[in-house]
Amino acid sequence: MRGSIRKRGSTYTWYLDVPDPVTGKRRQRSRGGFRTKRECQAALNEALAALRVGTFVESSKRTVASYLVDEWLSAMRPPRVRPSTWLSYQRNIERHVIPALGNIELQRLTPAQLTAFYRSLLTAGRLDGRGSLSAKSVKNIHGVLHSAFKDAMRWGYVARNVADATDPPKVVTPEMRVWSPTQLRSFLAHVRDDRLYAAWMLFTTTGMRRGEVAGLRWSDVDLTTGRVTPRKPRVQVNYKVHVSEPKTAKGKRSLALDPVTVAALRRQRACQAEERLAVGPAWQDSGLVFTWQDGRPIHPERFSKWFEQRARTAGLSKIRLHDLRHSYATAALAAGIPAKIVSERLGHANIAITMDTYSHVLPGLDALAAGTVARLILGDSDPDLESSVDKPLTTGHLPTSKGKEVKGERPGQREGDRGDSNPRPSGPQPDALTN
């Protein structure tokens, strides 16, 4: 396999016959503009090497804008990704990427240009001209471009992913603010007569995401067995509401409810039936558990606004609605619920997310475990206490050398058989909800 070089005017151009992957016929490809014959020969050698290993990329005038808008966004349309995810891709590309990078040829985009783009967003990236975008927003844009350029590589449009050679801004995670179990109890007592009391109970006792509660339908609720299965979260993108799918595959879960939450949902159903009767033909049957008095769906953002108002009148420290999810998870872990169970109830993609998000709880649990196990093994200086600690493990006959090891789980106990543990907002989702 060989190529050739020709001088055209004051520059040099290389020519190469490339086999068509479909027909097998050879097509001539060229690239010019080299100032010296040596530069052109070096470029030709690179092209030949790429052709041998199957990484050769044909020259193209395709721009960043035409690739992202005409090809990549079209390929990403639902159901490949969730509708809310696709809309966020579209928004970031059209609002920020295209105005700054759209006219650049895709194959000529450099890491330096991408780095300068990120820097400009961090200094004056807001469309209203009021300042910079947050580091988190810029990192999200980087994530979109990295994914798009990775696909461009797979499709043979570019030889490398330029986003790999750039460093997105570092995001400083704000300190998590949570309520203690006492504060959660105080809040629930304050909203005891609230029309949406059952919603506040779900947020507090299950850790469900805002979108999951806003989109919960009566068909997702089984009051007989005491379980909810959030299937169609209602999330908002640019304040527009979209009925979505669970944030992760693990988000498709069935959650056990405690008796108090079940009772609150029964009252909610009775209250809604009375409102429906009062409204009559004007009732809008959305099938949702939480609606306006005429049956219309409630915008997810309203739950956040109402929560802030009720928390303020209750005299409690200021936290976000999504922080109720964090408060639930923190309380569950501190109560000794296995992290695996907490992760499943929150709908996290894997337990590593749970452990990372709630690492602040782990040191205390570690110290508690150390003290508890030590007292169990070593006993206590108080003979009565030592006897009481030892008693559960020494009832009946001592095992013989051939006996099997006795596990600590009680007979009949099932994993996750607690009505008071539940997940985070499966969604921060709230809206796409975060963890």
GROMACS .gro file of C-alpha atoms in nm:
model
  435
    1MET     CA    1   0.000   0.000   0.000
    2ARG     CA    2   0.165   0.319  -0.117
    3GLY     CA    3   0.078   0.682  -0.168
    4SER     CA    4   0.222   0.968  -0.369
    5ILE     CA    5   0.313   1.333  -0.324
    6ARG     CA    6   0.274   1.620  -0.569
    7LYS     CA    7   0.358   1.984  -0.557
    8ARG     CA    8   0.063   2.212  -0.625
    9GLY     CA    9   0.164   2.573  -0.651
   10SER     CA   10   0.374   2.655  -0.345
   11THR     CA   11   0.247   2.367  -0.129
   12TYR     CA   12   0.252   1.987  -0.133
   13THR     CA   13  -0.036   1.740  -0.139
   14TRP     CA   14  -0.039   1.368  -0.067
   15TYR     CA   15  -0.262   1.117  -0.247
   16LEU     CA   16  -0.374   0.779  -0.124
   17ASP     CA   17  -0.601   0.506  -0.261
   18VAL     CA   18  -0.844   0.397   0.012
   19PRO     CA   19  -1.065   0.086  -0.032
   20ASP     CA   20  -1.437   0.149   0.003
   21PRO     CA   21  -1.562  -0.058   0.303
   22VAL     CA   22  -1.883  -0.151   0.115
   23THR     CA   23  -1.778  -0.212  -0.247
   24GLY     CA   24  -1.409  -0.285  -0.197
   25LYS     CA   25  -1.323  -0.050  -0.483
   26ARG     CA   26  -1.041   0.195  -0.434
   27ARG     CA   27  -1.111   0.566  -0.403
   28GLN     CA   28  -0.844   0.831  -0.411
   29ARG     CA   29  -0.813   1.054  -0.106
   30SER     CA   30  -0.585   1.353  -0.068
   31ARG     CA   31  -0.478   1.622   0.171
   32GLY     CA   32  -0.281   1.931   0.085
   33GLY     CA   33  -0.150   2.259   0.218
   34PHE     CA   34   0.187   2.131   0.344
   35ARG     CA   35   0.465   2.387   0.320
   36THR     CA   36   0.745   2.136   0.263
   37LYS     CA   37   0.778   1.797   0.101
   38ARG     CA   38   0.911   1.656   0.428
   39GLU     CA   39   0.598   1.765   0.619
   40CYS     CA   40   0.378   1.615   0.350
   41GLN     CA   41   0.570   1.285   0.356
   42ALA     CA   42   0.538   1.264   0.736
   43ALA     CA   43   0.161   1.319   0.711
   44LEU     CA   44   0.136   1.057   0.437
   45ASN     CA   45   0.325   0.807   0.653
   46GLU     CA   46   0.079   0.869   0.937
   47ALA     CA   47  -0.215   0.815   0.703
   48LEU     CA   48  -0.065   0.489   0.574
   49ALA     CA   49  -0.004   0.364   0.928
   50ALA     CA   50  -0.363   0.451   1.029
   51LEU     CA   51  -0.496   0.273   0.720
   52ARG     CA   52  -0.305  -0.044   0.811
   53VAL     CA   53  -0.449  -0.059   1.164
   54GLY     CA   54  -0.800   0.048   1.061
   55THR     CA   55  -0.799   0.395   1.221
   56PHE     CA   56  -0.775   0.603   0.905
   57VAL     CA   57  -1.014   0.897   0.900
   58GLU     CA   58  -1.113   1.052   0.572
   59SER     CA   59  -1.082   1.427   0.545
   60SER     CA   60  -1.413   1.606   0.592
   61LYS     CA   61  -1.540   1.964   0.610
   62ARG     CA   62  -1.811   1.860   0.860
   63THR     CA   63  -1.846   2.132   1.126
   64VAL     CA   64  -1.903   2.090   1.497
   65ALA     CA   65  -2.253   2.235   1.455
   66SER     CA   66  -2.356   2.006   1.168
   67TYR     CA   67  -2.226   1.700   1.349
   68LEU     CA   68  -2.384   1.775   1.686
   69VAL     CA   69  -2.721   1.900   1.560
   70ASP     CA   70  -2.780   1.702   1.241
   71GLU     CA   71  -2.622   1.372   1.340
   72TRP     CA   72  -2.542   1.322   1.706
   73LEU     CA   73  -2.854   1.471   1.865
   74SER     CA   74  -3.070   1.281   1.617
   75ALA     CA   75  -2.896   0.956   1.710
   76MET     CA   76  -2.943   1.025   2.081
   77ARG     CA   77  -3.318   1.075   2.068
   78PRO     CA   78  -3.536   0.874   2.310
   79PRO     CA   79  -3.561   0.589   2.380
   80ARG     CA   80  -3.181   0.578   2.365
   81VAL     CA   81  -3.177   0.831   2.650
   82ARG     CA   82  -3.452   0.969   2.870
   83PRO     CA   83  -3.650   1.262   2.722
   84SER     CA   84  -3.530   1.495   2.997
   85THR     CA   85  -3.169   1.392   2.934
   86TRP     CA   86  -3.200   1.455   2.561
   87LEU     CA   87  -3.352   1.797   2.621
   88SER     CA   88  -3.063   1.890   2.849
   89TYR     CA   89  -2.820   1.781   2.572
   90GLN     CA   90  -3.007   1.993   2.320
   91ARG     CA   91  -3.020   2.295   2.549
   92ASN     CA   92  -2.648   2.294   2.629
   93ILE     CA   93  -2.548   2.239   2.265
   94GLU     CA   94  -2.775   2.506   2.117
   95ARG     CA   95  -2.724   2.767   2.389
   96HIS     CA   96  -2.354   2.736   2.459
   97VAL     CA   97  -2.161   2.507   2.222
   98ILE     CA   98  -2.291   2.614   1.881
   99PRO     CA   99  -2.241   2.992   1.928
  100ALA     CA  100  -1.879   2.941   2.036
  101LEU     CA  101  -1.758   2.634   1.844
  102GLY     CA  102  -2.021   2.560   1.581
  103ASN     CA  103  -1.833   2.696   1.277
  104ILE     CA  104  -1.511   2.506   1.350
  105GLU     CA  105  -1.448   2.195   1.141
  106LEU     CA  106  -1.492   1.888   1.359
  107GLN     CA  107  -1.156   1.741   1.255
  108ARG     CA  108  -0.975   2.068   1.325
  109LEU     CA  109  -1.113   2.129   1.675
  110THR     CA  110  -0.823   2.135   1.920
  111PRO     CA  111  -0.795   2.077   2.296
  112ALA     CA  112  -0.676   2.437   2.329
  113GLN     CA  113  -0.997   2.567   2.172
  114LEU     CA  114  -1.207   2.346   2.397
  115THR     CA  115  -1.016   2.458   2.705
  116ALA     CA  116  -1.062   2.824   2.608
  117PHE     CA  117  -1.434   2.757   2.561
  118TYR     CA  118  -1.466   2.616   2.913
  119ARG     CA  119  -1.274   2.911   3.052
  120SER     CA  120  -1.507   3.158   2.881
  121LEU     CA  121  -1.810   2.984   3.028
  122LEU     CA  122  -1.658   3.010   3.375
  123THR     CA  123  -1.604   3.384   3.335
  124ALA     CA  124  -1.909   3.502   3.138
  125GLY     CA  125  -2.117   3.207   3.034
  126ARG     CA  126  -2.465   3.314   3.140
  127LEU     CA  127  -2.693   3.398   2.851
  128ASP     CA  128  -2.849   3.690   3.041
  129GLY     CA  129  -2.505   3.849   3.072
  130ARG     CA  130  -2.512   3.839   3.451
  131GLY     CA  131  -2.190   3.649   3.501
  132SER     CA  132  -2.045   3.301   3.483
  133LEU     CA  133  -2.181   2.951   3.471
  134SER     CA  134  -2.116   2.730   3.771
  135ALA     CA  135  -1.836   2.474   3.758
  136LYS     CA  136  -2.100   2.201   3.772
  137SER     CA  137  -2.281   2.340   3.465
  138VAL     CA  138  -1.956   2.364   3.269
  139LYS     CA  139  -1.863   2.010   3.370
  140ASN     CA  140  -2.204   1.892   3.245
  141ILE     CA  141  -2.135   2.058   2.908
  142HIS     CA  142  -1.796   1.887   2.899
  143GLY     CA  143  -1.970   1.556   2.965
  144VAL     CA  144  -2.201   1.609   2.666
  145LEU     CA  145  -1.911   1.696   2.434
  146HIS     CA  146  -1.697   1.408   2.557
  147SER     CA  147  -1.978   1.164   2.481
  148ALA     CA  148  -2.045   1.322   2.140
  149PHE     CA  149  -1.679   1.317   2.035
  150LYS     CA  150  -1.643   0.959   2.157
  151ASP     CA  151  -1.922   0.863   1.917
  152ALA     CA  152  -1.755   1.065   1.641
  153MET     CA  153  -1.446   0.849   1.691
  154ARG     CA  154  -1.650   0.529   1.676
  155TRP     CA  155  -1.819   0.647   1.358
  156GLY     CA  156  -1.484   0.721   1.191
  157TYR     CA  157  -1.526   1.100   1.176
  158VAL     CA  158  -1.223   1.193   1.389
  159ALA     CA  159  -0.901   1.022   1.486
  160ARG     CA  160  -0.921   1.111   1.856
  161ASN     CA  161  -1.150   1.253   2.122
  162VAL     CA  162  -1.020   1.606   2.186
  163ALA     CA  163  -1.222   1.619   2.510
  164ASP     CA  164  -0.986   1.355   2.649
  165ALA     CA  165  -0.705   1.610   2.633
  166THR     CA  166  -0.890   1.879   2.828
  167ASP     CA  167  -0.954   1.912   3.199
  168PRO     CA  168  -1.310   2.003   3.299
  169PRO     CA  169  -1.342   2.236   3.598
  170LYS     CA  170  -1.333   2.075   3.938
  171VAL     CA  171  -1.664   2.081   4.119
  172VAL     CA  172  -1.654   2.139   4.492
  173THR     CA  173  -1.938   1.940   4.643
  174PRO     CA  174  -2.123   2.156   4.896
  175GLU     CA  175  -2.150   2.025   5.247
  176MET     CA  176  -2.456   1.807   5.280
  177ARG     CA  177  -2.730   1.952   5.500
  178VAL     CA  178  -2.967   1.706   5.660
  179TRP     CA  179  -3.226   1.703   5.934
  180SER     CA  180  -3.195   1.475   6.232
  181PRO     CA  181  -3.471   1.221   6.308
  182THR     CA  182  -3.598   1.462   6.574
  183GLN     CA  183  -3.623   1.743   6.320
  184LEU     CA  184  -3.795   1.516   6.070
  185ARG     CA  185  -4.046   1.421   6.337
  186SER     CA  186  -4.101   1.788   6.420
  187PHE     CA  187  -4.163   1.872   6.055
  188LEU     CA  188  -4.417   1.593   6.012
  189ALA     CA  189  -4.597   1.705   6.326
  190HIS     CA  190  -4.611   2.060   6.185
  191VAL     CA  191  -4.766   1.946   5.854
  192ARG     CA  192  -4.997   1.689   6.012
  193ASP     CA  193  -5.309   1.868   5.882
  194ASP     CA  194  -5.157   1.965   5.547
  195ARG     CA  195  -5.344   1.862   5.234
  196LEU     CA  196  -5.024   1.701   5.105
  197TYR     CA  197  -4.932   1.530   5.431
  198ALA     CA  198  -4.901   1.192   5.256
  199ALA     CA  199  -4.648   1.342   5.013
  200TRP     CA  200  -4.435   1.476   5.299
  201MET     CA  201  -4.455   1.131   5.460
  202LEU     CA  202  -4.328   0.965   5.142
  203PHE     CA  203  -4.040   1.208   5.110
  204THR     CA  204  -3.945   1.155   5.474
  205THR     CA  205  -3.995   0.781   5.521
  206THR     CA  206  -3.885   0.652   5.181
  207GLY     CA  207  -3.638   0.902   5.039
  208MET     CA  208  -3.825   0.907   4.708
  209ARG     CA  209  -3.720   1.170   4.457
  210ARG     CA  210  -3.935   1.474   4.387
  211GLY     CA  211  -4.016   1.355   4.036
  212GLU     CA  212  -4.121   1.015   4.170
  213VAL     CA  213  -4.364   1.161   4.422
  214ALA     CA  214  -4.498   1.416   4.171
  215GLY     CA  215  -4.555   1.138   3.916
  216LEU     CA  216  -4.686   0.872   4.155
  217ARG     CA  217  -5.012   0.721   4.029
  218TRP     CA  218  -5.269   0.524   4.221
  219SER     CA  219  -5.188   0.232   3.992
  220ASP     CA  220  -4.837   0.244   4.142
  221VAL     CA  221  -4.969   0.209   4.497
  222ASP     CA  222  -5.079  -0.112   4.669
  223LEU     CA  223  -5.229  -0.017   5.003
  224THR     CA  224  -5.314  -0.379   5.084
  225THR     CA  225  -4.954  -0.497   5.081
  226GLY     CA  226  -4.814  -0.156   5.173
  227ARG     CA  227  -4.589  -0.097   4.871
  228VAL     CA  228  -4.527   0.171   4.608
  229THR     CA  229  -4.361   0.124   4.270
  230PRO     CA  230  -4.276   0.462   4.113
  231ARG     CA  231  -4.276   0.401   3.737
  232LYS     CA  232  -4.331   0.737   3.567
  233PRO     CA  233  -4.145   1.027   3.734
  234ARG     CA  234  -4.257   1.377   3.635
  235VAL     CA  235  -3.944   1.588   3.592
  236GLN     CA  236  -3.895   1.941   3.470
  237VAL     CA  237  -3.647   2.081   3.218
  238ASN     CA  238  -3.658   2.460   3.185
  239TYR     CA  239  -3.974   2.444   3.396
  240LYS     CA  240  -4.146   2.231   3.131
  241VAL     CA  241  -4.269   1.901   3.277
  242HIS     CA  242  -4.192   1.570   3.112
  243VAL     CA  243  -4.314   1.224   3.206
  244SER     CA  244  -3.994   1.027   3.216
  245GLU     CA  245  -3.853   0.687   3.302
  246PRO     CA  246  -3.676   0.608   3.630
  247LYS     CA  247  -3.332   0.769   3.649
  248THR     CA  248  -3.150   0.436   3.656
  249ALA     CA  249  -3.237   0.072   3.595
  250LYS     CA  250  -3.228   0.027   3.973
  251GLY     CA  251  -3.482   0.312   3.996
  252LYS     CA  252  -3.748   0.063   3.883
  253ARG     CA  253  -3.809  -0.070   4.231
  254SER     CA  254  -4.088  -0.164   4.468
  255LEU     CA  255  -4.071  -0.001   4.811
  256ALA     CA  256  -4.222  -0.126   5.133
  257LEU     CA  257  -4.413   0.132   5.334
  258ASP     CA  258  -4.454   0.162   5.708
  259PRO     CA  259  -4.809   0.151   5.852
  260VAL     CA  260  -4.818   0.525   5.928
  261THR     CA  261  -4.735   0.616   5.569
  262VAL     CA  262  -4.993   0.367   5.441
  263ALA     CA  263  -5.255   0.528   5.667
  264ALA     CA  264  -5.161   0.872   5.530
  265LEU     CA  265  -5.208   0.746   5.175
  266ARG     CA  266  -5.548   0.602   5.263
  267ARG     CA  267  -5.653   0.943   5.393
  268GLN     CA  268  -5.516   1.102   5.075
  269ARG     CA  269  -5.728   0.873   4.860
  270ALA     CA  270  -6.040   0.951   5.064
  271CYS     CA  271  -5.970   1.325   5.047
  272GLN     CA  272  -5.920   1.310   4.672
  273ALA     CA  273  -6.246   1.120   4.630
  274GLU     CA  274  -6.430   1.397   4.818
  275GLU     CA  275  -6.267   1.665   4.599
  276ARG     CA  276  -6.360   1.474   4.286
  277LEU     CA  277  -6.721   1.452   4.399
  278ALA     CA  278  -6.729   1.824   4.476
  279VAL     CA  279  -6.581   1.925   4.139
  280GLY     CA  280  -6.802   1.694   3.937
  281PRO     CA  281  -6.765   1.693   3.555
  282ALA     CA  282  -6.485   1.952   3.573
  283TRP     CA  283  -6.257   1.698   3.743
  284GLN     CA  284  -5.943   1.618   3.539
  285ASP     CA  285  -5.863   1.251   3.587
  286SER     CA  286  -5.482   1.237   3.575
  287GLY     CA  287  -5.461   0.920   3.780
  288LEU     CA  288  -5.202   1.087   4.003
  289VAL     CA  289  -5.195   1.053   4.381
  290PHE     CA  290  -5.116   1.422   4.439
  291THR     CA  291  -5.309   1.679   4.237
  292TRP     CA  292  -5.475   2.017   4.262
  293GLN     CA  293  -5.832   2.018   4.393
  294ASP     CA  294  -5.966   1.977   4.039
  295GLY     CA  295  -5.740   1.682   3.955
  296ARG     CA  296  -5.477   1.873   3.759
  297PRO     CA  297  -5.116   1.754   3.801
  298ILE     CA  298  -4.898   1.957   4.035
  299HIS     CA  299  -4.579   2.097   3.887
  300PRO     CA  300  -4.277   1.933   4.056
  301GLU     CA  301  -4.131   2.273   4.143
  302ARG     CA  302  -4.440   2.351   4.352
  303PHE     CA  303  -4.347   2.072   4.593
  304SER     CA  304  -4.011   2.239   4.650
  305LYS     CA  305  -4.165   2.583   4.706
  306TRP     CA  306  -4.426   2.449   4.946
  307PHE     CA  307  -4.165   2.252   5.136
  308GLU     CA  308  -3.950   2.561   5.186
  309GLN     CA  309  -4.252   2.754   5.318
  310ARG     CA  310  -4.354   2.481   5.562
  311ALA     CA  311  -3.999   2.425   5.685
  312ARG     CA  312  -3.968   2.798   5.752
  313THR     CA  313  -4.296   2.821   5.945
  314ALA     CA  314  -4.195   2.512   6.142
  315GLY     CA  315  -3.884   2.700   6.259
  316LEU     CA  316  -3.645   2.437   6.123
  317SER     CA  317  -3.306   2.490   5.960
  318LYS     CA  318  -3.317   2.562   5.589
  319ILE     CA  319  -3.262   2.261   5.362
  320ARG     CA  320  -3.380   2.169   5.013
  321LEU     CA  321  -3.661   1.926   4.945
  322HIS     CA  322  -3.401   1.689   4.797
  323ASP     CA  323  -3.221   1.700   5.132
  324LEU     CA  324  -3.511   1.506   5.283
  325ARG     CA  325  -3.383   1.219   5.072
  326HIS     CA  326  -3.037   1.266   5.220
  327SER     CA  327  -3.188   1.291   5.568
  328TYR     CA  328  -3.371   0.963   5.518
  329ALA     CA  329  -3.058   0.784   5.394
  330THR     CA  330  -2.844   0.922   5.676
  331ALA     CA  331  -3.100   0.815   5.938
  332ALA     CA  332  -3.130   0.468   5.783
  333LEU     CA  333  -2.755   0.410   5.782
  334ALA     CA  334  -2.717   0.543   6.135
  335ALA     CA  335  -2.995   0.307   6.245
  336GLY     CA  336  -2.788   0.015   6.121
  337ILE     CA  337  -2.978  -0.062   5.800
  338PRO     CA  338  -2.728  -0.234   5.565
  339ALA     CA  339  -2.591   0.000   5.301
  340LYS     CA  340  -2.698  -0.245   5.030
  341ILE     CA  341  -3.062  -0.218   5.141
  342VAL     CA  342  -3.043   0.161   5.164
  343SER     CA  343  -2.892   0.174   4.815
  344GLU     CA  344  -3.170  -0.040   4.671
  345ARG     CA  345  -3.441   0.165   4.837
  346LEU     CA  346  -3.289   0.488   4.708
  347GLY     CA  347  -3.267   0.344   4.358
  348HIS     CA  348  -2.894   0.411   4.321
  349ALA     CA  349  -2.727   0.247   4.021
  350ASN     CA  350  -2.484   0.072   4.256
  351ILE     CA  351  -2.383   0.065   4.620
  352ALA     CA  352  -2.064   0.263   4.548
  353ILE     CA  353  -2.278   0.573   4.486
  354THR     CA  354  -2.447   0.527   4.822
  355MET     CA  355  -2.119   0.476   5.006
  356ASP     CA  356  -1.962   0.781   4.841
  357THR     CA  357  -2.263   1.008   4.890
  358TYR     CA  358  -2.308   0.921   5.256
  359SER     CA  359  -1.947   0.865   5.356
  360HIS     CA  360  -1.996   1.122   5.634
  361VAL     CA  361  -2.206   0.867   5.821
  362LEU     CA  362  -1.957   0.582   5.798
  363PRO     CA  363  -1.696   0.693   6.056
  364GLY     CA  364  -1.962   0.705   6.326
  365LEU     CA  365  -2.092   0.364   6.225
  366ASP     CA  366  -1.740   0.226   6.231
  367ALA     CA  367  -1.686   0.348   6.588
  368LEU     CA  368  -2.025   0.212   6.693
  369ALA     CA  369  -1.944  -0.126   6.539
  370ALA     CA  370  -1.605  -0.136   6.712
  371GLY     CA  371  -1.757  -0.070   7.054
  372THR     CA  372  -2.050  -0.304   7.009
  373VAL     CA  373  -1.843  -0.599   6.886
  374ALA     CA  374  -1.577  -0.543   7.152
  375ARG     CA  375  -1.837  -0.551   7.430
  376LEU     CA  376  -1.989  -0.859   7.274
  377ILE     CA  377  -1.659  -1.046   7.264
  378LEU     CA  378  -1.478  -0.909   7.569
  379GLY     CA  379  -1.770  -0.848   7.797
  380ASP     CA  380  -1.785  -0.556   8.043
  381SER     CA  381  -1.640  -0.483   8.382
  382ASP     CA  382  -1.993  -0.501   8.518
  383PRO     CA  383  -2.070  -0.874   8.573
  384ASP     CA  384  -2.442  -0.822   8.514
  385LEU     CA  385  -2.380  -0.643   8.186
  386GLU     CA  386  -2.130  -0.908   8.079
  387SER     CA  387  -2.385  -1.174   8.154
  388SER     CA  388  -2.660  -0.997   7.959
  389VAL     CA  389  -2.435  -0.942   7.658
  390ASP     CA  390  -2.325  -1.304   7.658
  391LYS     CA  391  -2.666  -1.455   7.715
  392PRO     CA  392  -2.811  -1.432   7.359
  393LEU     CA  393  -2.509  -1.617   7.221
  394THR     CA  394  -2.495  -1.896   7.481
  395THR     CA  395  -2.853  -2.009   7.520
  396GLY     CA  396  -2.904  -2.384   7.495
  397HIS     CA  397  -2.624  -2.634   7.458
  398LEU     CA  398  -2.279  -2.524   7.350
  399PRO     CA  399  -2.204  -2.634   6.995
  400THR     CA  400  -1.979  -2.932   6.947
  401SER     CA  401  -1.668  -2.921   6.733
  402LYS     CA  402  -1.876  -3.061   6.444
  403GLY     CA  403  -2.152  -2.806   6.476
  404LYS     CA  404  -2.215  -2.548   6.205
  405GLU     CA  405  -2.150  -2.181   6.260
  406VAL     CA  406  -2.463  -1.998   6.372
  407LYS     CA  407  -2.539  -1.687   6.167
  408GLY     CA  408  -2.653  -1.369   6.337
  409GLU     CA  409  -2.973  -1.328   6.137
  410ARG     CA  410  -3.294  -1.417   6.313
  411PRO     CA  411  -3.491  -1.710   6.170
  412GLY     CA  412  -3.750  -1.591   5.920
  413GLN     CA  413  -3.602  -1.244   5.891
  414ARG     CA  414  -3.598  -1.126   5.530
  415GLU     CA  415  -3.353  -0.882   5.381
  416GLY     CA  416  -3.493  -0.531   5.386
  417ASP     CA  417  -3.794  -0.639   5.594
  418ARG     CA  418  -3.830  -0.295   5.753
  419GLY     CA  419  -4.115  -0.067   5.675
  420ASP     CA  420  -3.931   0.250   5.773
  421SER     CA  421  -3.647   0.236   5.520
  422ASN     CA  422  -3.688   0.368   5.172
  423PRO     CA  423  -3.490   0.522   4.892
  424ARG     CA  424  -3.374   0.864   4.796
  425PRO     CA  425  -3.567   1.059   4.546
  426SER     CA  426  -3.538   0.815   4.261
  427GLY     CA  427  -3.492   1.034   4.070
  428PRO     CA  428  -3.251   1.386   4.264
  429GLN     CA  429  -3.359   1.316   4.068
  430PRO     CA  430  -3.604   1.582   4.142
  431ASP     CA  431  -3.613   1.676   3.791
  432ALA     CA  432  -3.375   1.469   3.688
  433LEU     CA  433  -3.293   1.448   4.037
  434THR     CA  434  -2.943   1.401   4.146
  435ASN     CA  435  -2.851   1.124   4.392
   0.00000   0.00000   0.00000
